[in-house]
Amino acid sequence: MIIPGSEWVSLCLLAFALGARHGLDADHLAAIDGLARRNSHSGLARSTGLLFSLGHGAIVMVAAAAAWTFSSRWQTPAWLETSGVLVSVAFLYTLGALNLAALFRSEPSAVVAPAGLRARLFSRAAMVQRPWAVAGVGALFAVSFDTISHAALFAIAAGRMGGIVDVLLVTGLFVAGMVLIDGLNGLW
């Protein structure tokens, strides 16, 4: 027997749990740790996790609202799922191979410095010392297939149960889970 509203409650709990899990992703932990270390001399260090996840969450909310708006007019092509997975796997394997190559080329006691296009483009992101800039780094991290797909999932699932308010509530719970974990990470 299904209790009325149990699907809604389950979706809300799942969104919060997935948000908390998303806050434990390696890229979140590394970015917040780096930003906190960079700002360890100021009072900003302990709030870097909160600021990072608020910037990240803002993009998630906008993406969910956009996905809900466009989902009624657009049908996702079947090939997109397969190609999205293949592109993600190819990038991850390529990055892993490049990281291993850099590791094997370096001296055992040397710290491997970031190099290449990404290092040139984003080296200043690790140097931010203003609250809005930390939130901006979090927002930049949200522009990824992983994050946008989470937002689209919540938009479609919550949109079937209601309207834009439901979409924003469920997505907000995802963001709340992420804010909790990232905020604790920054405090720690």
N, CA, C and O atoms as a DFTB+ gen file, in Angstrom:
752 C
 N C O
     1  1       0.838      -1.178       0.000
     2  2       0.000       0.000       0.000
     3  2       0.887       1.247       0.000
     4  3       1.797       1.371       0.820
     5  1       0.619       2.147      -0.906
     6  2       1.365       3.402      -1.000
     7  2       0.628       4.477      -0.209
     8  3      -0.559       4.718      -0.431
     9  1       1.326       5.108       0.697
    10  2       0.750       6.192       1.489
    11  2       0.670       7.432       0.604
    12  3       1.647       7.768      -0.065
    13  1      -0.472       8.120       0.586
    14  2      -0.579       9.332      -0.240
    15  2       0.521      10.337       0.114
    16  3       0.755      10.632       1.286
    17  1       1.176      10.846      -0.902
    18  2       2.256      11.810      -0.696
    19  2       3.605      11.184      -0.436
    20  3       4.606      11.893      -0.329
    21  1       3.652       9.855      -0.332
    22  2       4.929       9.216      -0.024
    23  2       5.942       9.393      -1.156
    24  3       7.145       9.445      -0.902
    25  1       5.473       9.485      -2.396
    26  2       6.395       9.710      -3.516
    27  2       7.052      11.083      -3.377
    28  3       8.244      11.245      -3.637
    29  1       6.255      12.065      -2.963
    30  2       6.766      13.421      -2.790
    31  2       7.799      13.469      -1.663
    32  3       8.872      14.052      -1.822
    33  1       7.476      12.863      -0.542
    34  2       8.399      12.840       0.593
    35  2       9.674      12.091       0.212
    36  3      10.776      12.518       0.559
    37  1       9.526      10.986      -0.494
    38  2      10.697      10.213      -0.928
    39  2      11.578      11.035      -1.855
    40  3      12.803      11.015      -1.734
    41  1      10.958      11.757      -2.781
    42  2      11.720      12.601      -3.704
    43  2      12.461      13.691      -2.933
    44  3      13.623      13.970      -3.227
    45  1      11.816      14.299      -1.968
    46  2      12.455      15.348      -1.162
    47  2      13.632      14.799      -0.367
    48  3      14.698      15.412      -0.332
    49  1      13.445      13.652       0.270
    50  2      14.531      13.035       1.031
    51  2      15.685      12.622       0.119
    52  3      16.853      12.800       0.466
    53  1      15.354      12.073      -1.041
    54  2      16.384      11.676      -1.999
    55  2      17.171      12.894      -2.487
    56  3      18.395      12.837      -2.602
    57  1      16.475      13.989      -2.771
    58  2      17.157      15.204      -3.235
    59  2      18.133      15.702      -2.176
    60  3      19.266      16.058      -2.498
    61  1      17.704      15.730      -0.917
    62  2      18.590      16.185       0.156
    63  2      19.796      15.250       0.294
    64  3      20.932      15.708       0.421
    65  1      19.542      13.946       0.267
    66  2      20.632      12.971       0.399
    67  2      21.616      13.071      -0.761
    68  3      22.827      12.997      -0.554
    69  1      21.104      13.238      -1.981
    70  2      22.000      13.373      -3.137
    71  2      22.791      14.678      -3.074
    72  3      23.942      14.729      -3.509
    73  1      22.182      15.727      -2.537
    74  2      22.904      16.985      -2.350
    75  2      24.041      16.828      -1.363
    76  3      25.147      17.317      -1.594
    77  1      23.764      16.135      -0.243
    78  2      24.814      15.877       0.744
    79  2      25.922      15.040       0.122
    80  3      27.103      15.307       0.340
    81  1      25.545      14.035      -0.646
    82  2      26.532      13.185      -1.322
    83  2      27.343      13.998      -2.329
    84  3      28.552      13.805      -2.455
    85  1      26.683      14.901      -3.040
    86  2      27.364      15.743      -4.025
    87  2      28.395      16.642      -3.333
    88  3      29.452      16.927      -3.896
    89  1      28.086      17.082      -2.122
    90  2      29.032      17.889      -1.362
    91  2      30.291      17.131      -0.978
    92  3      31.309      17.740      -0.648
    93  1      30.228      15.816      -1.019
    94  2      31.398      14.983      -0.710
    95  2      32.219      14.628      -1.947
    96  3      33.211      13.908      -1.838
    97  1      31.822      15.121      -3.119
    98  2      32.598      14.847      -4.328
    99  2      34.008      15.405      -4.174
   100  3      34.220      16.428      -3.522
   101  1      34.944      14.729      -4.772
   102  2      36.357      15.109      -4.632
   103  2      36.627      16.531      -5.101
   104  3      37.435      17.240      -4.501
   105  1      35.954      16.955      -6.172
   106  2      36.215      18.308      -6.660
   107  2      35.745      19.356      -5.654
   108  3      36.390      20.393      -5.501
   109  1      34.634      19.101      -4.967
   110  2      34.170      20.023      -3.930
   111  2      35.167      20.067      -2.778
   112  3      35.572      21.144      -2.339
   113  1      35.558      18.900      -2.294
   114  2      36.478      18.838      -1.161
   115  2      37.796      19.528      -1.473
   116  3      38.313      20.288      -0.653
   117  1      38.338      19.267      -2.651
   118  2      39.626      19.860      -3.031
   119  2      39.507      21.367      -3.211
   120  3      40.370      22.114      -2.751
   121  1      38.445      21.822      -3.876
   122  2      38.285      23.254      -4.106
   123  2      38.102      24.006      -2.793
   124  3      38.724      25.046      -2.579
   125  1      37.261      23.492      -1.928
   126  2      37.015      24.165      -0.652
   127  2      38.269      24.151       0.211
   128  3      38.589      25.145       0.862
   129  1      38.977      23.030       0.216
   130  2      40.222      22.953       0.977
   131  2      41.229      23.977       0.458
   132  3      41.856      24.693       1.239
   133  1      41.377      24.041      -0.851
   134  2      42.315      25.002      -1.442
   135  2      41.924      26.441      -1.150
   136  3      42.778      27.265      -0.822
   137  1      40.639      26.744      -1.267
   138  2      40.183      28.108      -0.992
   139  2      40.337      28.456       0.489
   140  3      40.701      29.581       0.832
   141  1      40.060      27.492       1.359
   142  2      40.211      27.743       2.795
   143  2      41.679      27.961       3.144
   144  3      42.002      28.841       3.942
   145  1      42.571      27.168       2.552
   146  2      44.001      27.342       2.830
   147  2      44.487      28.694       2.315
   148  3      45.275      29.378       2.968
   149  1      44.004      29.062       1.137
   150  2      44.398      30.352       0.547
   151  2      43.954      31.510       1.444
   152  3      44.644      32.525       1.546
   153  1      42.815      31.352       2.080
   154  2      42.247      32.420       2.896
   155  2      42.416      32.173       4.391
   156  3      41.688      32.745       5.201
   157  1      43.376      31.321       4.760
   158  2      43.551      30.956       6.170
   159  2      43.944      32.140       7.044
   160  3      43.725      32.105       8.255
   161  1      44.506      33.162       6.472
   162  2      44.916      34.335       7.234
   163  2      43.760      35.306       7.486
   164  3      43.898      36.248       8.267
   165  1      42.634      35.080       6.831
   166  2      41.498      35.991       6.978
   167  2      40.314      35.253       7.601
   168  3      40.350      34.037       7.786
   169  1      39.298      35.989       7.910
   170  2      38.084      35.400       8.466
   171  2      37.249      34.670       7.432
   172  3      36.248      34.038       7.767
   173  1      37.658      34.757       6.182
   174  2      36.903      34.127       5.093
   175  2      37.097      32.619       5.042
   176  3      36.261      31.917       4.473
   177  1      38.165      32.106       5.614
   178  2      38.509      30.692       5.491
   179  2      37.375      29.771       5.939
   180  3      37.056      28.807       5.245
   181  1      36.778      30.048       7.063
   182  2      35.741      29.158       7.605
   183  2      34.434      29.223       6.831
   184  3      33.604      28.322       6.954
   185  1      34.233      30.259       6.045
   186  2      32.983      30.361       5.280
   187  2      33.162      29.986       3.810
   188  3      32.215      30.106       3.032
   189  1      34.360      29.533       3.409
   190  2      34.568      29.197       1.995
   191  2      33.648      28.074       1.520
   192  3      33.155      28.121       0.394
   193  1      33.411      27.077       2.351
   194  2      32.533      25.972       1.952
   195  2      31.110      26.450       1.721
   196  3      30.469      26.074       0.739
   197  1      30.622      27.277       2.626
   198  2      29.275      27.830       2.491
   199  2      29.165      28.688       1.242
   200  3      28.220      28.537       0.467
   201  1      30.121      29.587       1.038
   202  2      30.083      30.471      -0.126
   203  2      30.210      29.684      -1.432
   204  3      29.493      29.947      -2.397
   205  1      31.124      28.724      -1.448
   206  2      31.311      27.890      -2.637
   207  2      29.997      27.194      -3.006
   208  3      29.578      27.224      -4.163
   209  1      29.353      26.568      -2.019
   210  2      28.138      25.809      -2.319
   211  2      26.959      26.710      -2.636
   212  3      26.071      26.300      -3.383
   213  1      26.916      27.918      -2.101
   214  2      25.842      28.851      -2.472
   215  2      25.975      29.271      -3.934
   216  3      24.978      29.354      -4.651
   217  1      27.205      29.536      -4.374
   218  2      27.413      29.845      -5.794
   219  2      27.069      28.656      -6.672
   220  3      26.436      28.806      -7.717
   221  1      27.487      27.482      -6.247
   222  2      27.205      26.239      -6.973
   223  2      25.686      26.009      -7.029
   224  3      25.126      25.683      -8.076
   225  1      25.043      26.190      -5.873
   226  2      23.603      25.966      -5.787
   227  2      22.792      26.942      -6.611
   228  3      21.734      26.580      -7.127
   229  1      23.264      28.171      -6.746
   230  2      22.541      29.147      -7.570
   231  2      22.441      28.668      -9.017
   232  3      21.395      28.802      -9.652
   233  1      23.529      28.115      -9.527
   234  2      23.511      27.594     -10.904
   235  2      22.589      26.381     -10.999
   236  3      21.868      26.230     -11.986
   237  1      22.604      25.519      -9.988
   238  2      21.718      24.349      -9.975
   239  2      20.258      24.794     -10.018
   240  3      19.455      24.215     -10.750
   241  1      19.914      25.810      -9.246
   242  2      18.529      26.303      -9.211
   243  2      18.122      26.874     -10.570
   244  3      17.031      26.596     -11.067
   245  1      19.001      27.668     -11.161
   246  2      18.707      28.255     -12.477
   247  2      18.582      27.153     -13.531
   248  3      17.684      27.195     -14.372
   249  1      19.475      26.175     -13.485
   250  2      19.433      25.077     -14.460
   251  2      18.168      24.244     -14.302
   252  3      17.587      23.812     -15.298
   253  1      17.732      24.012     -13.066
   254  2      16.503      23.243     -12.837
   255  2      15.290      23.999     -13.361
   256  3      14.412      23.414     -13.996
   257  1      15.244      25.291     -13.095
   258  2      14.127      26.100     -13.596
   259  2      14.112      26.113     -15.125
   260  3      13.051      26.011     -15.741
   261  1      15.285      26.237     -15.729
   262  2      15.369      26.227     -17.193
   263  2      14.973      24.860     -17.754
   264  3      14.257      24.776     -18.752
   265  1      15.441      23.795     -17.111
   266  2      15.093      22.447     -17.576
   267  2      13.596      22.218     -17.485
   268  3      13.009      21.632     -18.394
   269  1      12.961      22.667     -16.405
   270  2      11.516      22.508     -16.261
   271  2      10.785      23.304     -17.334
   272  3       9.809      22.828     -17.914
   273  1      11.258      24.504     -17.592
   274  2      10.622      25.365     -18.593
   275  2      10.693      24.743     -19.983
   276  3       9.709      24.752     -20.722
   277  1      11.855      24.205     -20.336
   278  2      12.043      23.682     -21.689
   279  2      11.635      22.224     -21.850
   280  3      11.478      21.755     -22.977
   281  1      11.461      21.499     -20.753
   282  2      11.180      20.057     -20.862
   283  2       9.825      19.776     -21.503
   284  3       9.645      18.727     -22.120
   285  1       8.896      20.669     -21.372
   286  2       7.582      20.434     -21.983
   287  2       7.619      20.639     -23.488
   288  3       6.736      20.157     -24.197
   289  1       8.615      21.339     -23.983
   290  2       8.694      21.628     -25.418
   291  2       9.784      20.855     -26.142
   292  3       9.856      20.901     -27.370
   293  1      10.639      20.139     -25.404
   294  2      11.777      19.506     -26.034
   295  2      11.852      18.048     -25.641
   296  3      11.697      17.703     -24.470
   297  1      12.085      17.208     -26.600
   298  2      12.247      15.778     -26.350
   299  2      13.725      15.437     -26.462
   300  3      14.350      15.693     -27.491
   301  1      14.280      14.864     -25.410
   302  2      15.695      14.504     -25.401
   303  2      15.958      13.378     -26.392
   304  3      15.309      12.334     -26.320
   305  1      16.897      13.569     -27.317
   306  2      17.230      12.483     -28.243
   307  2      17.849      11.304     -27.503
   308  3      18.590      11.488     -26.537
   309  1      17.547      10.112     -27.953
   310  2      18.044       8.894     -27.292
   311  2      19.570       8.823     -27.340
   312  3      20.187       8.305     -26.409
   313  1      20.181       9.326     -28.394
   314  2      21.631       9.244     -28.539
   315  2      22.371      10.117     -27.530
   316  3      23.558       9.901     -27.287
   317  1      21.689      11.104     -26.936
   318  2      22.365      12.029     -26.036
   319  2      22.880      11.334     -24.778
   320  3      23.967      11.656     -24.298
   321  1      22.121      10.396     -24.244
   322  2      22.559       9.693     -23.036
   323  2      23.841       8.906     -23.301
   324  3      24.794       8.984     -22.527
   325  1      23.859       8.159     -24.385
   326  2      25.033       7.356     -24.716
   327  2      26.236       8.242     -25.004
   328  3      27.332       7.980     -24.508
   329  1      26.042       9.283     -25.798
   330  2      27.172      10.148     -26.131
   331  2      27.659      10.906     -24.898
   332  3      28.861      11.132     -24.756
   333  1      26.755      11.301     -24.007
   334  2      27.158      11.980     -22.778
   335  2      28.031      11.096     -21.907
   336  3      29.028      11.551     -21.347
   337  1      27.654       9.833     -21.796
   338  2      28.453       8.887     -21.008
   339  2      29.812       8.673     -21.665
   340  3      30.838       8.677     -20.984
   341  1      29.825       8.488     -22.979
   342  2      31.090       8.250     -23.678
   343  2      32.032       9.443     -23.558
   344  3      33.231       9.261     -23.350
   345  1      31.511      10.649     -23.686
   346  2      32.343      11.846     -23.564
   347  2      32.892      11.953     -22.145
   348  3      34.076      12.231     -21.958
   349  1      32.031      11.733     -21.137
   350  2      32.480      11.802     -19.745
   351  2      33.572      10.771     -19.469
   352  3      34.592      11.095     -18.861
   353  1      33.365       9.537     -19.910
   354  2      34.350       8.475     -19.684
   355  2      35.656       8.809     -20.401
   356  3      36.735       8.621     -19.839
   357  1      35.568       9.299     -21.627
   358  2      36.777       9.644     -22.382
   359  2      37.568      10.744     -21.674
   360  3      38.791      10.657     -21.562
   361  1      36.876      11.771     -21.198
   362  2      37.569      12.851     -20.495
   363  2      38.197      12.359     -19.202
   364  3      39.335      12.711     -18.889
   365  1      37.463      11.546     -18.447
   366  2      38.006      11.054     -17.177
   367  2      39.233      10.176     -17.390
   368  3      40.221      10.312     -16.668
   369  1      39.183       9.277     -18.372
   370  2      40.348       8.441     -18.654
   371  2      41.526       9.274     -19.146
   372  3      42.670       9.020     -18.770
   373  1      41.249      10.266     -19.985
   374  2      42.309      11.135     -20.488
   375  2      42.954      11.911     -19.344
   376  3      44.179      11.982     -19.252
   377  1      42.127      12.494     -18.471
   378  2      42.663      13.223     -17.322
   379  2      43.463      12.304     -16.401
   380  3      44.521      12.684     -15.899
   381  1      42.956      11.107     -16.185
   382  2      43.683      10.136     -15.361
   383  2      45.031       9.793     -15.964
   384  3      46.035       9.741     -15.254
   385  1      45.062       9.556     -17.278
   386  2      46.320       9.223     -17.947
   387  2      47.301      10.390     -17.879
   388  3      48.491      10.185     -17.640
   389  1      46.813      11.613     -18.088
   390  2      47.692      12.787     -17.998
   391  2      48.221      12.981     -16.579
   392  3      49.384      13.339     -16.394
   393  1      47.380      12.749     -15.586
   394  2      47.831      12.863     -14.194
   395  2      48.884      11.812     -13.863
   396  3      49.878      12.109     -13.200
   397  1      48.664      10.581     -14.325
   398  2      49.663       9.527     -14.091
   399  2      50.975       9.847     -14.795
   400  3      52.048       9.626     -14.233
   401  1      50.902      10.363     -16.016
   402  2      52.117      10.729     -16.742
   403  2      52.882      11.819     -15.995
   404  3      54.106      11.755     -15.882
   405  1      52.154      12.831     -15.477
   406  2      52.808      13.902     -14.713
   407  2      53.423      13.343     -13.438
   408  3      54.508      13.761     -13.033
   409  1      52.739      12.409     -12.812
   410  2      53.254      11.799     -11.593
   411  2      54.552      11.047     -11.861
   412  3      55.518      11.192     -11.111
   413  1      54.582      10.243     -12.926
   414  2      55.765       9.436     -13.215
   415  2      56.941      10.278     -13.717
   416  3      58.091       9.854     -13.598
   417  1      56.672      11.460     -14.273
   418  2      57.745      12.343     -14.754
   419  2      58.364      13.156     -13.626
   420  3      59.458      13.697     -13.790
   421  1      57.696      13.252     -12.502
   422  2      58.186      14.118     -11.425
   423  2      59.062      13.334     -10.449
   424  3      59.024      12.105     -10.385
   425  1      59.833      14.080      -9.710
   426  2      60.666      13.494      -8.656
   427  2      59.757      13.015      -7.527
   428  3      58.699      13.605      -7.310
   429  1      60.137      11.963      -6.802
   430  2      59.278      11.432      -5.736
   431  2      58.896      12.452      -4.667
   432  3      57.789      12.391      -4.132
   433  1      59.782      13.381      -4.349
   434  2      59.479      14.351      -3.286
   435  2      58.893      15.660      -3.823
   436  3      58.552      16.545      -3.038
   437  1      58.772      15.795      -5.131
   438  2      58.300      17.046      -5.733
   439  2      56.776      17.137      -5.695
   440  3      56.068      16.137      -5.812
   441  1      56.300      18.358      -5.529
   442  2      54.873      18.629      -5.628
   443  2      54.590      18.954      -7.084
   444  3      55.224      19.841      -7.655
   445  1      53.656      18.254      -7.685
   446  2      53.346      18.471      -9.094
   447  2      52.473      19.714      -9.208
   448  3      51.373      19.766      -8.658
   449  1      52.967      20.699      -9.917
   450  2      52.227      21.950     -10.109
   451  2      51.275      21.805     -11.291
   452  3      51.604      21.138     -12.272
   453  1      50.098      22.424     -11.208
   454  2      49.175      22.393     -12.340
   455  2      49.828      23.028     -13.568
   456  3      50.528      24.035     -13.462
   457  1      49.591      22.431     -14.721
   458  2      50.178      22.932     -15.960
   459  2      49.163      22.797     -17.078
   460  3      48.152      22.111     -16.925
   461  1      49.423      23.434     -18.177
   462  2      48.574      23.309     -19.342
   463  2      47.503      24.384     -19.420
   464  3      47.524      25.356     -18.666
   465  1      46.578      24.199     -20.332
   466  2      45.529      25.174     -20.605
   467  2      44.667      25.432     -19.377
   468  3      44.387      26.585     -19.049
   469  1      44.247      24.374     -18.698
   470  2      43.388      24.532     -17.525
   471  2      44.096      25.346     -16.448
   472  3      43.483      26.211     -15.823
   473  1      45.357      25.082     -16.229
   474  2      46.109      25.818     -15.214
   475  2      46.211      27.295     -15.583
   476  3      46.090      28.166     -14.721
   477  1      46.433      27.574     -16.866
   478  2      46.509      28.975     -17.297
   479  2      45.168      29.674     -17.162
   480  3      45.106      30.832     -16.750
   481  1      44.083      28.968     -17.511
   482  2      42.761      29.591     -17.466
   483  2      42.237      29.773     -16.051
   484  3      41.608      30.788     -15.751
   485  1      42.490      28.797     -15.172
   486  2      41.860      28.806     -13.860
   487  2      42.817      29.010     -12.693
   488  3      42.414      28.863     -11.539
   489  1      44.070      29.343     -12.964
   490  2      45.018      29.509     -11.859
   491  2      44.606      30.643     -10.935
   492  3      44.870      30.586      -9.734
   493  1      43.972      31.660     -11.467
   494  2      43.539      32.789     -10.629
   495  2      42.356      32.402      -9.751
   496  3      42.130      33.038      -8.721
   497  1      41.595      31.377     -10.127
   498  2      40.437      30.969      -9.328
   499  2      40.865      30.499      -7.946
   500  3      40.123      30.675      -6.980
   501  1      42.019      29.919      -7.837
   502  2      42.504      29.448      -6.534
   503  2      43.019      30.593      -5.676
   504  3      43.280      30.410      -4.487
   505  1      43.165      31.759      -6.263
   506  2      43.740      32.901      -5.550
   507  2      42.679      33.869      -5.029
   508  3      43.033      34.929      -4.512
   509  1      41.405      33.547      -5.147
   510  2      40.349      34.487      -4.772
   511  2      40.348      34.740      -3.275
   512  3      40.611      33.848      -2.468
   513  1      40.043      35.989      -2.930
   514  2      40.052      36.380      -1.528
   515  2      38.837      37.226      -1.157
   516  3      38.849      37.901      -0.128
   517  1      37.810      37.201      -1.965
   518  2      36.586      37.950      -1.699
   519  2      35.423      36.959      -1.641
   520  3      35.417      35.973      -2.378
   521  1      34.445      37.207      -0.779
   522  2      33.307      36.281      -0.670
   523  2      32.592      36.036      -1.994
   524  3      32.270      34.893      -2.316
   525  1      32.340      37.094      -2.770
   526  2      31.633      36.922      -4.043
   527  2      32.471      36.093      -5.017
   528  3      31.918      35.368      -5.844
   529  1      33.799      36.195      -4.927
   530  2      34.667      35.423      -5.821
   531  2      34.658      33.945      -5.459
   532  3      34.704      33.087      -6.341
   533  1      34.599      33.639      -4.148
   534  2      34.510      32.237      -3.731
   535  2      33.198      31.643      -4.244
   536  3      33.178      30.520      -4.747
   537  1      32.100      32.397      -4.117
   538  2      30.812      31.938      -4.655
   539  2      30.894      31.779      -6.173
   540  3      30.284      30.871      -6.737
   541  1      31.645      32.658      -6.831
   542  2      31.832      32.552      -8.284
   543  2      32.569      31.292      -8.689
   544  3      32.244      30.680      -9.707
   545  1      33.562      30.897      -7.897
   546  2      34.267      29.642      -8.172
   547  2      33.290      28.478      -8.047
   548  3      33.302      27.564      -8.872
   549  1      32.447      28.508      -7.018
   550  2      31.429      27.464      -6.868
   551  2      30.477      27.430      -8.051
   552  3      30.083      26.358      -8.512
   553  1      30.111      28.602      -8.539
   554  2      29.227      28.670      -9.709
   555  2      29.912      28.080     -10.940
   556  3      29.285      27.362     -11.718
   557  1      31.190      28.379     -11.113
   558  2      31.928      27.811     -12.255
   559  2      31.982      26.287     -12.176
   560  3      31.878      25.605     -13.195
   561  1      32.143      25.760     -10.973
   562  2      32.175      24.312     -10.801
   563  2      30.833      23.676     -11.160
   564  3      30.781      22.493     -11.497
   565  1      29.752      24.446     -11.092
   566  2      28.424      23.899     -11.375
   567  2      28.162      23.735     -12.863
   568  3      27.233      23.028     -13.253
   569  1      28.954      24.368     -13.682
   570  2      28.747      24.261     -15.123
   571  2      29.434      22.978     -15.595
   572  3      30.507      23.006     -16.197
   573  1      28.782      21.862     -15.300
   574  2      29.314      20.555     -15.666
   575  2      28.150      19.626     -15.999
   576  3      27.012      19.873     -15.601
   577  1      28.447      18.571     -16.723
   578  2      27.408      17.604     -17.101
   579  2      26.777      16.985     -15.864
   580  3      25.563      16.783     -15.815
   581  1      27.596      16.686     -14.871
   582  2      27.131      16.058     -13.637
   583  2      26.104      16.941     -12.930
   584  3      25.017      16.477     -12.589
   585  1      26.438      18.184     -12.714
   586  2      25.565      19.087     -11.973
   587  2      24.309      19.424     -12.758
   588  3      23.210      19.419     -12.203
   589  1      24.457      19.713     -14.021
   590  2      23.299      20.072     -14.849
   591  2      22.354      18.875     -14.981
   592  3      21.138      19.055     -15.028
   593  1      22.896      17.661     -15.041
   594  2      22.024      16.487     -15.126
   595  2      21.247      16.283     -13.823
   596  3      20.093      15.855     -13.859
   597  1      21.862      16.582     -12.671
   598  2      21.130      16.526     -11.400
   599  2      19.963      17.513     -11.430
   600  3      18.839      17.174     -11.061
   601  1      20.243      18.718     -11.868
   602  2      19.213      19.747     -11.911
   603  2      18.073      19.333     -12.845
   604  3      16.902      19.527     -12.519
   605  1      18.410      18.769     -13.990
   606  2      17.379      18.330     -14.926
   607  2      16.548      17.192     -14.352
   608  3      15.334      17.144     -14.553
   609  1      17.194      16.279     -13.642
   610  2      16.477      15.167     -13.009
   611  2      15.443      15.691     -12.016
   612  3      14.295      15.247     -12.022
   613  1      15.844      16.626     -11.170
   614  2      14.904      17.173     -10.193
   615  2      13.789      17.947     -10.875
   616  3      12.638      17.893     -10.439
   617  1      14.118      18.660     -11.933
   618  2      13.114      19.433     -12.651
   619  2      12.051      18.525     -13.256
   620  3      10.858      18.820     -13.184
   621  1      12.480      17.442     -13.840
   622  2      11.530      16.530     -14.480
   623  2      10.714      15.780     -13.436
   624  3       9.493      15.678     -13.554
   625  1      11.394      15.249     -12.401
   626  2      10.687      14.482     -11.371
   627  2       9.698      15.352     -10.598
   628  3       8.538      14.976     -10.432
   629  1      10.147      16.502     -10.130
   630  2       9.257      17.375      -9.362
   631  2       8.221      18.033     -10.251
   632  3       7.098      18.289      -9.817
   633  1       8.592      18.309     -11.498
   634  2       7.656      18.925     -12.438
   635  2       6.465      18.038     -12.737
   636  3       5.369      18.536     -12.995
   637  1       6.665      16.741     -12.707
   638  2       5.547      15.808     -12.931
   639  2       4.576      15.794     -11.755
   640  3       3.414      15.421     -11.912
   641  1       5.046      16.194     -10.588
   642  2       4.202      16.212      -9.393
   643  2       3.572      17.577      -9.157
   644  3       2.647      17.703      -8.354
   645  1       4.053      18.575      -9.835
   646  2       3.517      19.917      -9.631
   647  2       4.113      20.894     -10.628
   648  3       4.357      20.545     -11.783
   649  1       4.346      22.111     -10.181
   650  2       4.859      23.160     -11.054
   651  2       6.236      23.638     -10.646
   652  3       7.009      22.915     -10.017
   653  1       6.523      24.866     -11.017
   654  2       7.841      25.431     -10.794
   655  2       8.173      25.539      -9.302
   656  3       9.336      25.401      -8.922
   657  1       7.185      25.778      -8.468
   658  2       7.438      25.862      -7.021
   659  2       7.949      24.521      -6.505
   660  3       8.871      24.475      -5.691
   661  1       7.348      23.430      -6.979
   662  2       7.787      22.096      -6.574
   663  2       9.203      21.811      -7.072
   664  3      10.020      21.231      -6.356
   665  1       9.482      22.225      -8.307
   666  2      10.818      22.035      -8.882
   667  2      11.853      22.771      -8.035
   668  3      12.897      22.211      -7.704
   669  1      11.567      24.017      -7.688
   670  2      12.513      24.807      -6.908
   671  2      12.647      24.290      -5.478
   672  3      13.723      24.372      -4.887
   673  1      11.555      23.757      -4.918
   674  2      11.630      23.199      -3.566
   675  2      12.525      21.959      -3.536
   676  3      13.397      21.842      -2.675
   677  1      12.311      21.041      -4.467
   678  2      13.125      19.813      -4.504
   679  2      14.580      20.149      -4.813
   680  3      15.490      19.603      -4.190
   681  1      14.799      21.039      -5.762
   682  2      16.166      21.438      -6.083
   683  2      16.796      22.174      -4.899
   684  3      17.987      22.020      -4.628
   685  1      16.001      22.962      -4.206
   686  2      16.487      23.646      -3.011
   687  2      16.911      22.671      -1.928
   688  3      17.858      22.941      -1.191
   689  1      16.223      21.541      -1.821
   690  2      16.627      20.515      -0.853
   691  2      17.960      19.880      -1.249
   692  3      18.787      19.578      -0.389
   693  1      18.163      19.681      -2.541
   694  2      19.455      19.197      -3.032
   695  2      20.546      20.192      -2.639
   696  3      21.591      19.807      -2.113
   697  1      20.296      21.462      -2.896
   698  2      21.265      22.504      -2.559
   699  2      21.487      22.558      -1.045
   700  3      22.618      22.753      -0.600
   701  1      20.432      22.390      -0.251
   702  2      20.565      22.416       1.207
   703  2      21.475      21.293       1.704
   704  3      22.290      21.509       2.602
   705  1      21.343      20.105       1.131
   706  2      22.228      18.998       1.500
   707  2      23.673      19.308       1.165
   708  3      24.583      19.026       1.945
   709  1      23.873      19.895      -0.014
   710  2      25.224      20.254      -0.445
   711  2      25.785      21.375       0.437
   712  3      26.953      21.331       0.825
   713  1      24.961      22.376       0.753
   714  2      25.397      23.488       1.608
   715  2      25.801      22.972       2.985
   716  3      26.791      23.428       3.557
   717  1      25.043      22.031       3.511
   718  2      25.361      21.468       4.826
   719  2      26.751      20.831       4.825
   720  3      27.579      21.137       5.683
   721  1      27.002      19.951       3.867
   722  2      28.279      19.237       3.825
   723  2      29.425      20.175       3.466
   724  3      30.467      20.153       4.121
   725  1      29.244      21.001       2.432
   726  2      30.310      21.930       2.047
   727  2      30.586      22.955       3.141
   728  3      31.736      23.325       3.378
   729  1      29.524      23.411       3.809
   730  2      29.707      24.355       4.907
   731  2      30.500      23.742       6.048
   732  3      31.391      24.380       6.608
   733  1      30.171      22.495       6.392
   734  2      30.933      21.796       7.439
   735  2      32.380      21.578       7.011
   736  3      33.293      21.679       7.831
   737  1      32.591      21.282       5.742
   738  2      33.948      21.102       5.218
   739  2      34.746      22.389       5.384
   740  3      35.892      22.359       5.831
   741  1      34.144      23.514       5.025
   742  2      34.834      24.794       5.178
   743  2      35.117      25.134       6.635
   744  3      36.180      25.664       6.959
   745  1      34.163      24.828       7.514
   746  2      34.373      25.076       8.939
   747  2      35.523      24.233       9.485
   748  3      36.345      24.702      10.271
   749  1      35.556      22.988       9.049
   750  2      36.575      22.058       9.534
   751  2      37.934      22.490       9.061
   752  3      38.930      21.835       9.365
